[in-house]
PDB file of C-alpha atoms in Angstrom:
ATOM      1  CA  MET A  21      75.219  19.912  41.816  1.00 60.00           C
ATOM      2  CA  ILE A  22      73.920  17.416  39.574  1.00 56.00           C
ATOM      3  CA  LYS A  23      73.396  18.222  36.398  1.00 56.00           C
ATOM      4  CA  HIS A  24      71.775  15.396  34.669  1.00 51.00           C
ATOM      5  CA  LEU A  25      69.568  13.217  35.937  1.00 52.00           C
ATOM      6  CA  ASP A  26      67.285  10.480  34.501  1.00 54.00           C
ATOM      7  CA  ASN A  27      64.523   9.209  37.272  1.00 54.00           C
ATOM      8  CA  ASP A  28      67.526   8.326  39.264  1.00 50.00           C
ATOM      9  CA  PHE A  29      70.615   7.753  37.351  1.00 52.00           C
ATOM     10  CA  GLU A  30      72.983  10.592  36.857  1.00 54.00           C
ATOM     11  CA  THR A  31      75.423  11.108  34.514  1.00 56.00           C
ATOM     12  CA  VAL A  32      78.181  12.598  35.487  1.00 59.00           C
ATOM     13  CA  GLU A  33      79.685  15.215  33.187  1.00 64.00           C
ATOM     14  CA  TYR A  34      83.189  16.110  33.494  1.00 62.00           C
ATOM     15  CA  ASP A  35      85.023  19.620  33.431  1.00 68.00           C
ATOM     16  CA  ALA A  36      88.279  20.290  34.005  1.00 63.00           C
ATOM     17  CA  LYS A  37      89.704  16.436  33.896  1.00 70.00           C
ATOM     18  CA  GLN A  38      88.371  13.489  31.339  1.00 81.00           C
ATOM     19  CA  SER A  39      87.518  11.078  34.666  1.00 89.00           C
ATOM     20  CA  VAL A  40      87.538  12.950  37.661  1.00 92.00           C
ATOM     21  CA  MET A  41      84.927  15.060  38.992  1.00 92.00           C
ATOM     22  CA  LEU A  42      85.605  17.555  42.473  1.00 94.00           C
ATOM     23  CA  TYR A  43      82.857  20.014  44.102  1.00 93.00           C
ATOM     24  CA  ASP A  44      83.876  22.647  46.334  1.00 95.00           C
ATOM     25  CA  ASN A  45      80.738  22.023  47.701  1.00 94.00           C
ATOM     26  CA  VAL A  46      79.172  25.278  49.676  1.00 94.00           C
ATOM     27  CA  GLN A  47      75.423  25.258  48.607  1.00 92.00           C
ATOM     28  CA  PHE A  48      72.126  24.641  51.291  1.00 93.00           C
ATOM     29  CA  GLU A  49      70.505  22.073  48.507  1.00 91.00           C
ATOM     30  CA  GLU A  50      69.234  18.950  48.876  1.00 90.00           C
ATOM     31  CA  TYR A  51      70.506  16.308  46.106  1.00 87.00           C
ATOM     32  CA  PRO A  52      67.634  14.096  46.067  1.00 85.00           C
ATOM     33  CA  VAL A  53      68.286  10.040  45.575  1.00 82.00           C
ATOM     34  CA  HIS A  54      70.274   9.390  42.649  1.00 81.00           C
ATOM     35  CA  TRP A  55      73.062   6.846  41.449  1.00 78.00           C
ATOM     36  CA  HIS A  56      75.810   6.908  39.239  1.00 81.00           C
ATOM     37  CA  SER A  57      78.104   4.602  38.381  1.00 79.00           C
ATOM     38  CA  GLU A  58      81.361   6.904  39.557  1.00 87.00           C
ATOM     39  CA  ILE A  59      82.730   6.194  42.943  1.00 92.00           C
ATOM     40  CA  GLU A  60      82.571   9.399  45.386  1.00 95.00           C
ATOM     41  CA  ILE A  61      84.182  10.331  48.241  1.00 96.00           C
ATOM     42  CA  VAL A  62      82.381  12.604  50.723  1.00 97.00           C
ATOM     43  CA  MET A  63      84.804  14.988  53.482  1.00 98.00           C
ATOM     44  CA  PRO A  64      83.207  17.995  55.137  1.00 97.00           C
ATOM     45  CA  LEU A  65      85.457  20.753  55.623  1.00 97.00           C
ATOM     46  CA  GLN A  66      83.011  22.945  57.638  1.00 96.00           C
ATOM     47  CA  ASN A  67      79.812  21.423  59.651  1.00 96.00           C
ATOM     48  CA  ASN A  68      78.861  18.072  59.706  1.00 96.00           C
ATOM     49  CA  TYR A  69      77.189  16.500  56.633  1.00 96.00           C
ATOM     50  CA  TYR A  70      74.336  14.399  56.703  1.00 96.00           C
ATOM     51  CA  MET A  71      73.382  11.708  53.530  1.00 93.00           C
ATOM     52  CA  GLU A  72      71.311   8.436  53.982  1.00 92.00           C
ATOM     53  CA  ILE A  73      72.202   5.309  51.887  1.00 87.00           C
ATOM     54  CA  ALA A  74      69.845   1.909  51.999  1.00 73.00           C
ATOM     55  CA  GLY A  75      67.333   4.205  53.788  1.00 76.00           C
ATOM     56  CA  LYS A  76      70.292   4.343  56.944  1.00 86.00           C
ATOM     57  CA  LYS A  77      70.942   8.009  58.080  1.00 93.00           C
ATOM     58  CA  HIS A  78      75.018   8.605  57.944  1.00 95.00           C
ATOM     59  CA  GLU A  79      76.872  11.859  59.469  1.00 96.00           C
ATOM     60  CA  VAL A  80      79.905  12.371  58.565  1.00 97.00           C
ATOM     61  CA  LYS A  81      81.855  14.727  60.791  1.00 97.00           C
ATOM     62  CA  GLU A  82      84.439  17.483  59.612  1.00 96.00           C
ATOM     63  CA  HIS A  83      87.260  15.434  58.181  1.00 97.00           C
ATOM     64  CA  GLU A  84      85.664  12.569  58.182  1.00 97.00           C
ATOM     65  CA  VAL A  85      85.702  10.365  54.915  1.00 97.00           C
ATOM     66  CA  PHE A  86      82.824   9.011  53.039  1.00 97.00           C
ATOM     67  CA  ILE A  87      83.322   6.373  50.247  1.00 96.00           C
ATOM     68  CA  ILE A  88      79.708   5.666  48.437  1.00 93.00           C
ATOM     69  CA  PRO A  89      80.259   2.888  46.124  1.00 88.00           C
ATOM     70  CA  SER A  90      79.494   2.520  42.371  1.00 83.00           C
ATOM     71  CA  CYS A  91      75.868   2.425  41.790  1.00 75.00           C
ATOM     72  CA  GLU A  92      74.826   2.814  45.307  1.00 80.00           C
ATOM     73  CA  LEU A  93      71.496   4.776  45.505  1.00 79.00           C
ATOM     74  CA  HIS A  94      72.610   7.762  48.210  1.00 86.00           C
ATOM     75  CA  HIS A  95      70.437  11.048  49.144  1.00 89.00           C
ATOM     76  CA  LEU A  96      72.693  14.113  50.272  1.00 92.00           C
ATOM     77  CA  LEU A  97      70.641  16.384  52.435  1.00 93.00           C
ATOM     78  CA  ALA A  98      70.666  20.272  52.505  1.00 92.00           C
ATOM     79  CA  CYS A  99      73.791  21.423  54.956  1.00 94.00           C
ATOM     80  CA  LYS A 100      75.292  24.174  55.912  1.00 95.00           C
ATOM     81  CA  GLY A 101      78.527  24.103  55.686  1.00 96.00           C
ATOM     82  CA  ARG A 102      81.438  23.076  52.809  1.00 96.00           C
ATOM     83  CA  ARG A 103      82.609  19.485  51.578  1.00 96.00           C
ATOM     84  CA  ILE A 104      84.524  18.070  49.396  1.00 96.00           C
ATOM     85  CA  ILE A 105      82.516  16.237  46.790  1.00 95.00           C
ATOM     86  CA  PHE A 106      84.592  13.607  44.670  1.00 95.00           C
ATOM     87  CA  GLN A 107      83.742  11.641  42.032  1.00 93.00           C
ATOM     88  CA  PHE A 108      86.052   9.346  39.758  1.00 93.00           C
ATOM     89  CA  ASP A 109      85.501   6.982  36.946  1.00 88.00           C
ATOM     90  CA  CYS A 110      85.993   3.346  38.433  1.00 85.00           C
ATOM     91  CA  SER A 111      86.140   1.741  35.295  1.00 81.00           C
ATOM     92  CA  VAL A 112      90.045   3.259  34.896  1.00 80.00           C
ATOM     93  CA  LEU A 113      90.799   0.438  38.150  1.00 84.00           C
ATOM     94  CA  ASN A 114      87.366  -2.352  37.382  1.00 76.00           C
ATOM     95  CA  SER A 115      89.583  -2.650  33.813  1.00 75.00           C
ATOM     96  CA  ASN A 116      92.764  -4.132  35.192  1.00 78.00           C
ATOM     97  CA  PRO A 117      92.687  -7.096  37.049  1.00 72.00           C
ATOM     98  CA  VAL A 118      95.689  -6.341  39.126  1.00 79.00           C
ATOM     99  CA  PHE A 119      92.621  -4.261  40.997  1.00 83.00           C
ATOM    100  CA  SER A 120      90.596  -6.464  41.800  1.00 75.00           C
ATOM    101  CA  PRO A 121      91.659  -6.823  45.317  1.00 76.00           C
ATOM    102  CA  LEU A 122      90.903  -2.888  45.732  1.00 82.00           C
ATOM    103  CA  MET A 123      87.838  -2.993  44.006  1.00 79.00           C
ATOM    104  CA  ARG A 124      86.500  -6.024  46.506  1.00 73.00           C
ATOM    105  CA  CYS A 125      86.818  -3.201  49.764  1.00 76.00           C
ATOM    106  CA  LEU A 126      84.634  -0.841  48.104  1.00 80.00           C
ATOM    107  CA  SER A 127      81.631  -3.461  48.076  1.00 74.00           C
ATOM    108  CA  SER A 128      79.797  -1.181  50.520  1.00 82.00           C
ATOM    109  CA  PRO A 129      79.401   2.012  51.573  1.00 91.00           C
ATOM    110  CA  LEU A 130      82.748   2.888  54.035  1.00 94.00           C
ATOM    111  CA  HIS A 131      83.039   5.497  56.574  1.00 96.00           C
ATOM    112  CA  ILE A 132      86.555   6.263  57.500  1.00 97.00           C
ATOM    113  CA  THR A 133      87.514   8.054  60.829  1.00 97.00           C
ATOM    114  CA  PRO A 134      89.766   7.777  63.391  1.00 96.00           C
ATOM    115  CA  GLU A 135      87.724   5.041  65.195  1.00 96.00           C
ATOM    116  CA  TYR A 136      87.656   3.110  61.930  1.00 94.00           C
ATOM    117  CA  ASN A 137      91.423   3.381  61.561  1.00 95.00           C
ATOM    118  CA  GLU A 138      93.651   6.373  63.054  1.00 96.00           C
ATOM    119  CA  GLU A 139      96.215   5.662  60.369  1.00 96.00           C
ATOM    120  CA  ILE A 140      93.778   5.112  57.620  1.00 97.00           C
ATOM    121  CA  HIS A 141      91.807   8.174  58.449  1.00 97.00           C
ATOM    122  CA  ILE A 142      94.952  10.545  58.051  1.00 97.00           C
ATOM    123  CA  ILE A 143      95.785   8.895  55.082  1.00 97.00           C
ATOM    124  CA  ALA A 144      92.468   9.319  53.644  1.00 97.00           C
ATOM    125  CA  LYS A 145      92.311  13.230  54.923  1.00 97.00           C
ATOM    126  CA  LYS A 146      95.389  13.990  53.620  1.00 98.00           C
ATOM    127  CA  GLY A 147      94.735  12.314  49.695  1.00 97.00           C
ATOM    128  CA  MET A 148      91.661  14.281  49.614  1.00 97.00           C
ATOM    129  CA  LEU A 149      93.443  17.604  50.428  1.00 97.00           C
ATOM    130  CA  GLU A 150      96.058  16.683  48.311  1.00 97.00           C
ATOM    131  CA  ILE A 151      93.138  15.557  45.234  1.00 97.00           C
ATOM    132  CA  PHE A 152      91.196  18.919  46.038  1.00 96.00           C
ATOM    133  CA  ASP A 153      94.380  20.820  44.962  1.00 96.00           C
ATOM    134  CA  LEU A 154      95.646  18.831  41.948  1.00 95.00           C
ATOM    135  CA  TYR A 155      92.314  18.918  40.550  1.00 94.00           C
ATOM    136  CA  LYS A 156      92.607  22.723  40.595  1.00 91.00           C
ATOM    137  CA  SER A 157      96.068  22.561  38.926  1.00 91.00           C
ATOM    138  CA  ASP A 158      97.028  22.831  34.847  1.00 88.00           C
ATOM    139  CA  SER A 159      99.387  19.902  34.889  1.00 90.00           C
ATOM    140  CA  GLU A 160      99.561  17.180  32.764  1.00 90.00           C
ATOM    141  CA  LEU A 161     100.064  14.459  35.341  1.00 94.00           C
ATOM    142  CA  ALA A 162      97.079  15.842  37.654  1.00 93.00           C
ATOM    143  CA  GLU A 163      94.863  12.972  36.981  1.00 93.00           C
ATOM    144  CA  ALA A 164      97.233  10.346  37.070  1.00 94.00           C
ATOM    145  CA  LYS A 165      98.319  11.438  40.596  1.00 96.00           C
ATOM    146  CA  ILE A 166      95.089  11.805  41.562  1.00 96.00           C
ATOM    147  CA  TYR A 167      94.370   8.470  40.807  1.00 95.00           C
ATOM    148  CA  ASN A 168      97.701   7.172  42.669  1.00 96.00           C
ATOM    149  CA  ILE A 169      96.446   8.705  45.947  1.00 97.00           C
ATOM    150  CA  ILE A 170      93.224   6.957  45.327  1.00 96.00           C
ATOM    151  CA  ILE A 171      95.231   3.515  44.051  1.00 95.00           C
ATOM    152  CA  TYR A 172      96.803   4.237  47.456  1.00 96.00           C
ATOM    153  CA  LEU A 173      94.362   4.568  49.530  1.00 97.00           C
ATOM    154  CA  LEU A 174      92.059   1.378  48.465  1.00 95.00           C
ATOM    155  CA  ILE A 175      95.598  -0.438  49.546  1.00 94.00           C
ATOM    156  CA  SER A 176      95.947   0.608  53.299  1.00 95.00           C
ATOM    157  CA  ILE A 177      91.972  -0.209  53.851  1.00 93.00           C
ATOM    158  CA  ARG A 178      92.433  -3.633  52.192  1.00 87.00           C
ATOM    159  CA  ASP A 179      95.233  -4.336  54.123  1.00 86.00           C
ATOM    160  CA  PHE A 180      93.670  -3.587  56.996  1.00 89.00           C
ATOM    161  CA  GLU A 181      90.047  -5.202  56.288  1.00 83.00           C
ATOM    162  CA  LYS A 182      92.277  -8.429  55.080  1.00 77.00           C
ATOM    163  CA  LYS A 183      94.065  -8.409  58.753  1.00 77.00           C
ATOM    164  CA  LYS A 184      90.435  -7.222  60.479  1.00 77.00           C
ATOM    165  CA  GLN A 185      89.153 -10.538  59.046  1.00 72.00           C
ATOM    166  CA  PHE A 186      91.683 -12.952  60.059  1.00 69.00           C
ATOM    167  CA  SER A 187      92.215 -11.268  63.633  1.00 69.00           C
ATOM    168  CA  LEU A 188      88.540 -12.507  64.268  1.00 61.00           C
ATOM    169  CA  ALA A 189      89.288 -15.373  63.083  1.00 59.00           C
ATOM    170  CA  LYS A 190      92.379 -16.245  65.334  1.00 64.00           C
ATOM    171  CA  CYS A 191      94.925 -16.407  62.625  1.00 63.00           C
ATOM    172  CA  ALA A 192      98.701 -17.144  63.535  1.00 66.00           C
ATOM    173  CA  ASP A 193     100.389 -14.810  60.878  1.00 64.00           C
ATOM    174  CA  ASP A 194     101.590 -17.938  59.089  1.00 68.00           C
ATOM    175  CA  LYS A 195      98.123 -18.829  58.271  1.00 71.00           C
ATOM    176  CA  ILE A 196      97.806 -15.076  56.947  1.00 71.00           C
ATOM    177  CA  ASN A 197     100.297 -15.157  54.768  1.00 75.00           C
ATOM    178  CA  GLU A 198      99.660 -19.068  53.444  1.00 83.00           C
ATOM    179  CA  TYR A 199      95.768 -17.850  52.745  1.00 80.00           C
ATOM    180  CA  SER A 200      97.216 -14.877  51.095  1.00 78.00           C
ATOM    181  CA  LYS A 201      98.819 -16.777  48.896  1.00 84.00           C
ATOM    182  CA  VAL A 202      95.930 -19.247  48.251  1.00 89.00           C
ATOM    183  CA  PHE A 203      93.812 -16.932  47.115  1.00 85.00           C
ATOM    184  CA  ASP A 204      95.882 -14.691  44.913  1.00 84.00           C
ATOM    185  CA  LYS A 205      95.713 -17.771  43.160  1.00 90.00           C
ATOM    186  CA  VAL A 206      92.079 -18.517  43.471  1.00 92.00           C
ATOM    187  CA  PHE A 207      91.496 -15.318  42.581  1.00 87.00           C
ATOM    188  CA  LYS A 208      93.610 -15.336  39.262  1.00 88.00           C
ATOM    189  CA  TYR A 209      91.925 -18.556  38.357  1.00 93.00           C
ATOM    190  CA  ILE A 210      88.259 -16.593  38.143  1.00 92.00           C
ATOM    191  CA  ASP A 211      89.734 -13.731  36.028  1.00 87.00           C
ATOM    192  CA  ASN A 212      90.971 -16.418  33.717  1.00 91.00           C
ATOM    193  CA  ASN A 213      87.883 -18.339  33.611  1.00 94.00           C
ATOM    194  CA  TYR A 214      84.969 -16.662  34.866  1.00 94.00           C
ATOM    195  CA  MET A 215      83.553 -16.865  31.714  1.00 94.00           C
ATOM    196  CA  HIS A 216      83.362 -20.914  32.169  1.00 94.00           C
ATOM    197  CA  ASP A 217      80.831 -22.852  34.359  1.00 93.00           C
ATOM    198  CA  ILE A 218      83.076 -22.548  38.262  1.00 95.00           C
ATOM    199  CA  THR A 219      81.956 -24.841  41.001  1.00 94.00           C
ATOM    200  CA  LEU A 220      82.876 -25.201  44.185  1.00 93.00           C
ATOM    201  CA  GLU A 221      84.581 -28.097  44.259  1.00 95.00           C
ATOM    202  CA  ASP A 222      86.835 -26.772  40.662  1.00 95.00           C
ATOM    203  CA  LEU A 223      87.976 -23.321  43.299  1.00 95.00           C
ATOM    204  CA  ALA A 224      88.231 -25.772  45.957  1.00 94.00           C
ATOM    205  CA  ASP A 225      90.915 -27.965  44.114  1.00 95.00           C
ATOM    206  CA  VAL A 226      92.956 -24.707  42.855  1.00 94.00           C
ATOM    207  CA  SER A 227      93.227 -23.827  46.713  1.00 93.00           C
ATOM    208  CA  GLY A 228      94.009 -26.881  48.215  1.00 93.00           C
ATOM    209  CA  TYR A 229      91.399 -27.014  50.714  1.00 93.00           C
ATOM    210  CA  SER A 230      88.020 -29.298  51.250  1.00 93.00           C
ATOM    211  CA  LYS A 231      85.547 -27.479  49.960  1.00 91.00           C
ATOM    212  CA  TYR A 232      83.732 -27.147  53.279  1.00 91.00           C
ATOM    213  CA  HIS A 233      86.950 -25.165  54.528  1.00 90.00           C
ATOM    214  CA  PHE A 234      87.842 -23.305  51.446  1.00 91.00           C
ATOM    215  CA  SER A 235      83.448 -21.620  51.406  1.00 90.00           C
ATOM    216  CA  ARG A 236      84.323 -20.455  55.595  1.00 86.00           C
ATOM    217  CA  ILE A 237      88.127 -19.500  54.545  1.00 85.00           C
ATOM    218  CA  PHE A 238      86.822 -17.449  51.400  1.00 86.00           C
ATOM    219  CA  LYS A 239      84.453 -15.660  52.772  1.00 82.00           C
ATOM    220  CA  GLN A 240      86.728 -14.600  55.921  1.00 77.00           C
ATOM    221  CA  TYR A 241      89.070 -13.268  53.179  1.00 76.00           C
ATOM    222  CA  SER A 242      87.006 -11.235  51.303  1.00 75.00           C
ATOM    223  CA  SER A 243      83.703 -10.307  53.591  1.00 74.00           C
ATOM    224  CA  VAL A 244      81.255 -11.963  50.585  1.00 81.00           C
ATOM    225  CA  SER A 245      80.695 -15.848  49.349  1.00 88.00           C
ATOM    226  CA  TYR A 246      82.808 -17.146  46.576  1.00 90.00           C
ATOM    227  CA  SER A 247      79.533 -17.139  44.595  1.00 92.00           C
ATOM    228  CA  SER A 248      78.822 -13.494  45.261  1.00 90.00           C
ATOM    229  CA  TYR A 249      82.405 -12.979  43.726  1.00 89.00           C
ATOM    230  CA  LEU A 250      82.378 -14.764  40.726  1.00 93.00           C
ATOM    231  CA  ASN A 251      79.121 -13.165  39.643  1.00 93.00           C
ATOM    232  CA  GLU A 252      80.877  -9.556  40.424  1.00 88.00           C
ATOM    233  CA  ARG A 253      83.415 -10.576  38.364  1.00 89.00           C
ATOM    234  CA  ARG A 254      81.113 -12.288  35.865  1.00 93.00           C
ATOM    235  CA  ILE A 255      78.949  -8.363  35.922  1.00 89.00           C
ATOM    236  CA  ARG A 256      82.447  -6.365  35.875  1.00 83.00           C
ATOM    237  CA  ALA A 257      83.242  -8.001  32.631  1.00 88.00           C
ATOM    238  CA  ALA A 258      79.721  -7.921  31.247  1.00 90.00           C
ATOM    239  CA  GLU A 259      79.524  -4.129  32.123  1.00 84.00           C
ATOM    240  CA  ASP A 260      82.727  -3.627  30.022  1.00 81.00           C
ATOM    241  CA  MET A 261      81.410  -5.314  26.665  1.00 87.00           C
ATOM    242  CA  LEU A 262      78.223  -3.519  26.928  1.00 86.00           C
ATOM    243  CA  LEU A 263      80.002  -0.313  26.773  1.00 77.00           C
ATOM    244  CA  ASN A 264      82.523  -1.540  23.996  1.00 73.00           C
ATOM    245  CA  SER A 265      81.187  -3.550  22.005  1.00 71.00           C
ATOM    246  CA  GLU A 266      78.298  -4.318  19.252  1.00 81.00           C
ATOM    247  CA  VAL A 267      77.073  -7.562  20.830  1.00 86.00           C
ATOM    248  CA  SER A 268      73.533  -8.776  21.678  1.00 91.00           C
ATOM    249  CA  VAL A 269      72.760  -8.900  25.377  1.00 92.00           C
ATOM    250  CA  THR A 270      72.182 -12.546  24.650  1.00 93.00           C
ATOM    251  CA  GLU A 271      75.596 -13.462  23.402  1.00 94.00           C
ATOM    252  CA  ILE A 272      76.696 -10.890  26.405  1.00 94.00           C
ATOM    253  CA  ALA A 273      75.251 -13.010  28.999  1.00 94.00           C
ATOM    254  CA  VAL A 274      77.165 -16.358  27.505  1.00 94.00           C
ATOM    255  CA  ARG A 275      80.140 -15.078  27.435  1.00 94.00           C
ATOM    256  CA  SER A 276      80.191 -13.176  30.790  1.00 94.00           C
ATOM    257  CA  GLY A 277      79.811 -16.892  32.378  1.00 95.00           C
ATOM    258  CA  PHE A 278      76.020 -16.851  32.888  1.00 94.00           C
ATOM    259  CA  LYS A 279      73.807 -19.910  31.715  1.00 91.00           C
ATOM    260  CA  SER A 280      70.805 -17.702  30.979  1.00 93.00           C
ATOM    261  CA  LEU A 281      69.917 -14.522  30.014  1.00 93.00           C
ATOM    262  CA  ALA A 282      67.249 -14.405  32.590  1.00 94.00           C
ATOM    263  CA  THR A 283      70.316 -15.034  35.577  1.00 94.00           C
ATOM    264  CA  PHE A 284      71.994 -12.918  33.767  1.00 94.00           C
ATOM    265  CA  ASN A 285      69.375  -9.902  33.794  1.00 93.00           C
ATOM    266  CA  ARG A 286      68.360 -10.751  37.489  1.00 93.00           C
ATOM    267  CA  VAL A 287      72.561 -10.927  39.013  1.00 93.00           C
ATOM    268  CA  PHE A 288      73.216  -7.683  36.765  1.00 91.00           C
ATOM    269  CA  ARG A 289      70.086  -5.770  37.884  1.00 87.00           C
ATOM    270  CA  LYS A 290      70.828  -6.815  41.767  1.00 85.00           C
ATOM    271  CA  ILE A 291      74.391  -5.473  41.272  1.00 82.00           C
ATOM    272  CA  LYS A 292      73.795  -2.670  39.410  1.00 78.00           C
ATOM    273  CA  ARG A 293      70.236  -1.689  39.919  1.00 74.00           C
ATOM    274  CA  CYS A 294      69.447  -1.678  36.084  1.00 79.00           C
ATOM    275  CA  THR A 295      68.929  -3.959  33.628  1.00 86.00           C
ATOM    276  CA  PRO A 296      71.861  -4.638  31.085  1.00 89.00           C
ATOM    277  CA  SER A 297      70.177  -2.605  28.040  1.00 87.00           C
ATOM    278  CA  GLU A 298      69.549  -0.307  30.632  1.00 82.00           C
ATOM    279  CA  PHE A 299      72.788   0.246  31.402  1.00 79.00           C
ATOM    280  CA  LYS A 300      73.529   0.045  28.204  1.00 80.00           C
ATOM    281  CA  LYS A 301      71.087   2.734  27.142  1.00 76.00           C
ATOM    282  CA  LEU A 302      71.817   5.366  29.421  1.00 67.00           C
ATOM    283  CA  TYR A 303      75.768   5.632  28.481  1.00 62.00           C
ATOM    284  CA  GLU A 304      74.966   5.502  24.829  1.00 63.00           C
ATOM    285  CA  THR A 305      72.297   8.553  25.938  1.00 56.00           C
TER     286      THR A 305
END
């Protein structure tokens, strides 16, 4: 299944479509530890499937859905059976700030089972089967419809995760609505100003809360700290510039909002598993 592997980096070679790839996988074959910039979604159709991510073994049962985020090292074990393995280019979504809330729910692997949420499991299972049929079709709208299914699934996941976070924090419905409006404003501020120096105090002022209250609520709402979110937003901007401009890595670091090249390299490697220069070189290759 892996056609191009450079050390542990897989270059996904699209066949039938421009930015999505689907394997109707029945091979009893082990796929070594690797990563790619595409998001990968796996659904076993016959027999369970096993994979290792960050040293943790996962068992995915028939018709459960497992989402592997972009740039996540993973190892697929040799298993008898049949499964859908679907990959898609997430830059289509990353390039538009409108989809930023959806991409936040894919910061770590996600195993969608009836126990996770029965309604979302049905949406994910049905969506994967629809994607399977669309991928084989010759319709000029097939790829657009596939992305529509992905977006609907991510919206469902994001809504559920947000409600779960505030439920754990025992927030009333009126508070959930208040926080949603506040953080929409905060995220837009970050999208418009990530290239500048943004402090905790700046974001707290935008929200109208004290910095201590803001910091606590931000993590409840986003599942990450404000500094982690800000770094991820800056790296998404840097990715686009690395792939679509001739600007030097140093200049991209500055334009992305990092104070030094060393910090940029360190944060980029932590999030993307490679340096900015390696990332650019891999894509050029």
